[in-house]
């Protein structure tokens, strides 16, 4: 994994057009002015959290003079991201501002989140002054925190500290509600969608495959409840929508001594992808273009004990059945970190629960060391035994003691 | 102190006694009488310890006159040769005194060792060579066998010199000796050192390759277990630790016999499977033309799979009847040639264009683990021979034993048993091969690189060169022609193999960096 200090600037620079989108979405949002201010504050807070972190952090690091170390946008997030070869990069890119509309009914409120990658100097029009003031304070605080964070969590900084994953497909999604985070998901996802194309003879249909991934800058919405949660990401003006449904349930587990134990766990119950084959960047000459929905059937994936987050660095594949002639859409997720329930503090993942593949990989990596140690012990034991064996059975030198051996002369 | 002198004396006596056997019988009894007198009691022995050196030099001087060797003054060779031929026709007492005598091997056992060396793991890539070479590949298999048989024989011929009676006497004992003899006038030690280094590299790389291959095969046979290739390599090295206790070529020959049996089993299994699909054979797919880009790799695979010359001097030296050597070489190479050719052709005909680089990848799923297990057994059983040879070469060159002449004190205690730290060094060699197997990436490509240099050098270039240099006066025109032709062909193969290996390595590393 490589550190990519320039990436911060590219990223922030490239996404500057998103500022306009933020403005538009903010205008569209159904926030009430009072709430809006708070929402805006939250927007500002999070956004500056990320932006200030991204921009200011790099400046801070330059100021402090550490070579190549970048600041995490959020020191809290830093603690939670696992170390290791695959997960060395925590992609706590700022998920963007949240213009939230809070309604009393907790089960139906929606949060409109937008991924904004606006430059540090392009604040939202709706709360400009507030953000400006906020910005200054947060920047200084961040600078101090960055220094502290680097000192305190210097071990966990891993290889990529720019706050961005070098993997362009990896993204983090946060659903916030009531000023607290209620759902956090981070993964790299890739879709393989088959679609029909008319053959050259104008009669047959050939199945082509389109590969697409979730771009950064998708609109993220979600909803949280005590036993259900949903994450929805929409991009390309609604041409694609990905919905992931989480559910929490209680399962009774048979323990060794025969007692039944109630164990709470959460899992993904349904994944749905809506795609439009008339969208020409990915689907070339699709036959009968239109919107199709691909859903999973009776899915029960990523089961994790309640109160913990699911971590998996390996690639996992799900197949969704499409409404387009029952074609199979393949969804490959990798470098996942999910937590849809029981998030204790803002932007902090709870204790990680590793998937089986990761556990196996860990076992695979430690096994050679253990075997090597055993081999070393065997060698030392053998040499010691041989040494003492030789000492105990030392032979006399084989010189002839008398002349009788030379009688052949 | 007395211990040291006793040790020295026993060495001198043994070497002198056995050295004396090379001489004409006339002076034998007189020498022994003198020896017997000197070694009668310890006190006398102390007194005569200094005299022994002069005696030895005198005797060696005499022997040199008798033999008229070209390499004047290098008494080491005679002493080496003498020490080894202790049992041949000498008095019984000398045999008892010869503490480091090792049992001799029969021609059959020498044959198993040679088969172990020439029918190695590369046989699995031969169908791939046929894929890219067609009939030329088959021809190359046969041709390479003939060439390697010939170079083996001329290498052994370099060990002998004609004495004044017209008999052939073994004056040189190892490849290093031959190299030193060739460079004798101006650089008496340079040739030996080069050959030593080349030999060591080749042998150690072969050992490492076997560890790598066993780890890889186990990994592909049991993908469900959470045991990685490195872990399997450690297990393989643990299984190979007892090799450190090998003391004689006879024990190694037993391992080579088992290895050959495993190889026959693998060949039989694969050929039987291919025969069961005989109706599908694609006779028309065997090509007459060559794929110019891929064929040089095939040349490398075919040609360097016959490399056994490193082992030949010591094998021949340890044979009970060295006269059988030529016959043994012929039969082993013919057998190898026939088996390899048959295997390659049959396997290629079964899978034609789908032939993979290692033929076991083509085998159906249920059959593959069985063949893989046999291959692992073969790799583990092949390990003792190069390991033993490498340990001997290292001990000889670095340690001062009865035979060797190096900077460090000897590995062997009086009585011929290995000292604990000598054993520790051998174990260290096993561990070194394990570490290299685990930590060196792209080992097969690296092996191709070193193989094309050291393998080609030791098998083609050097034997023909030494043969021309040492036996120039006795060679007939067709021998000269063969030697020169082999030298040129060997040079071409070596250069092409080197270039392709470097290309392959550069590409592999670039792929790694980009990844």
PDB file of C-alpha atoms in Angstrom, chain A residues 2 360 363-365 367-368 371-372 375 378-379 382-383 386-387 389-390 393-395 397-403 405-406 408-409, chain B residues 6 32 40 42 93 96-97 99 219 223-228 230-231 234-235 238 241 245 415 417-420 423-424 427 431 434:
ATOM      1  CA  UNK A   2       1.286   3.354  -0.794  1.00  0.00           C
ATOM      2  CA  UNK A 360      -8.340 -18.492   8.017  1.00  0.00           C
ATOM      3  CA  UNK A 363      -4.264 -18.727  10.834  1.00  0.00           C
ATOM      4  CA  UNK A 364      -2.466 -19.386   7.572  1.00  0.00           C
ATOM      5  CA  UNK A 365      -0.031 -16.624   8.269  1.00  0.00           C
ATOM      6  CA  UNK A 367       1.105 -21.298  11.111  1.00  0.00           C
ATOM      7  CA  UNK A 368       4.514 -21.164   9.403  1.00  0.00           C
ATOM      8  CA  UNK A 371       5.970 -24.651  12.704  1.00  0.00           C
ATOM      9  CA  UNK A 372       9.314 -22.919  12.339  1.00  0.00           C
ATOM     10  CA  UNK A 375      11.410 -27.133  13.965  1.00  0.00           C
ATOM     11  CA  UNK A 378      13.538 -30.190  17.360  1.00  0.00           C
ATOM     12  CA  UNK A 379      16.919 -29.206  15.939  1.00  0.00           C
ATOM     13  CA  UNK A 382      18.551 -33.383  18.424  1.00  0.00           C
ATOM     14  CA  UNK A 383      21.914 -31.656  18.565  1.00  0.00           C
ATOM     15  CA  UNK A 386      23.714 -36.213  19.777  1.00  0.00           C
ATOM     16  CA  UNK A 387      26.353 -34.295  21.669  1.00  0.00           C
ATOM     17  CA  UNK A 389      25.449 -39.487  22.994  1.00  0.00           C
ATOM     18  CA  UNK A 390      28.844 -38.905  21.458  1.00  0.00           C
ATOM     19  CA  UNK A 393      30.079 -43.509  23.751  1.00  0.00           C
ATOM     20  CA  UNK A 394      33.450 -41.999  22.977  1.00  0.00           C
ATOM     21  CA  UNK A 395      35.605 -44.513  21.222  1.00  0.00           C
ATOM     22  CA  UNK A 397      41.525 -44.050  19.167  1.00  0.00           C
ATOM     23  CA  UNK A 398      42.193 -46.865  16.824  1.00  0.00           C
ATOM     24  CA  UNK A 399      45.929 -47.095  17.052  1.00  0.00           C
ATOM     25  CA  UNK A 400      47.252 -50.587  17.163  1.00  0.00           C
ATOM     26  CA  UNK A 401      48.437 -51.229  20.673  1.00  0.00           C
ATOM     27  CA  UNK A 402      50.643 -54.145  19.931  1.00  0.00           C
ATOM     28  CA  UNK A 403      52.564 -55.490  17.068  1.00  0.00           C
ATOM     29  CA  UNK A 405      48.383 -56.535  13.855  1.00  0.00           C
ATOM     30  CA  UNK A 406      51.450 -56.293  11.727  1.00  0.00           C
ATOM     31  CA  UNK A 408      50.968 -59.800   7.839  1.00  0.00           C
ATOM     32  CA  UNK A 409      54.079 -57.912   6.893  1.00  0.00           C
TER      33      UNK A 409
ATOM     34  CA  UNK B   6      47.849 -40.149  17.802  1.00  0.00           C
ATOM     35  CA  UNK B  32      55.225 -51.412   6.010  1.00  0.00           C
ATOM     36  CA  UNK B  40      54.918 -49.676  17.825  1.00  0.00           C
ATOM     37  CA  UNK B  42      53.240 -44.289  21.802  1.00  0.00           C
ATOM     38  CA  UNK B  93      45.687 -53.830   9.011  1.00  0.00           C
ATOM     39  CA  UNK B  96      41.283 -51.380  10.318  1.00  0.00           C
ATOM     40  CA  UNK B  97      43.318 -48.267  10.565  1.00  0.00           C
ATOM     41  CA  UNK B  99      38.804 -45.005  10.212  1.00  0.00           C
ATOM     42  CA  UNK B 219      -0.587 -26.721  -1.115  1.00  0.00           C
ATOM     43  CA  UNK B 223      -6.372 -26.304  -0.673  1.00  0.00           C
ATOM     44  CA  UNK B 224      -9.045 -26.778   1.953  1.00  0.00           C
ATOM     45  CA  UNK B 225      -6.573 -26.873   4.813  1.00  0.00           C
ATOM     46  CA  UNK B 226      -5.461 -23.514   6.182  1.00  0.00           C
ATOM     47  CA  UNK B 227      -1.851 -24.500   5.642  1.00  0.00           C
ATOM     48  CA  UNK B 228       0.047 -22.228   3.324  1.00  0.00           C
ATOM     49  CA  UNK B 230       5.436 -21.847   3.500  1.00  0.00           C
ATOM     50  CA  UNK B 231       4.005 -23.997   6.254  1.00  0.00           C
ATOM     51  CA  UNK B 234       8.616 -26.132   6.931  1.00  0.00           C
ATOM     52  CA  UNK B 235       6.991 -29.540   7.336  1.00  0.00           C
ATOM     53  CA  UNK B 238      11.383 -31.186   9.201  1.00  0.00           C
ATOM     54  CA  UNK B 241      16.271 -33.263   8.816  1.00  0.00           C
ATOM     55  CA  UNK B 245      22.928 -37.984   9.489  1.00  0.00           C
ATOM     56  CA  UNK B 415      36.566 -42.828  14.755  1.00  0.00           C
ATOM     57  CA  UNK B 417      31.891 -40.027  13.615  1.00  0.00           C
ATOM     58  CA  UNK B 418      30.517 -36.636  13.024  1.00  0.00           C
ATOM     59  CA  UNK B 419      31.231 -34.065  15.660  1.00  0.00           C
ATOM     60  CA  UNK B 420      28.185 -32.321  17.096  1.00  0.00           C
ATOM     61  CA  UNK B 423      26.150 -32.238  12.516  1.00  0.00           C
ATOM     62  CA  UNK B 424      24.982 -28.766  13.387  1.00  0.00           C
ATOM     63  CA  UNK B 427      21.396 -29.279   9.905  1.00  0.00           C
ATOM     64  CA  UNK B 431      17.605 -24.930   7.443  1.00  0.00           C
ATOM     65  CA  UNK B 434      14.299 -24.061   3.905  1.00  0.00           C
TER      66      UNK B 434
END
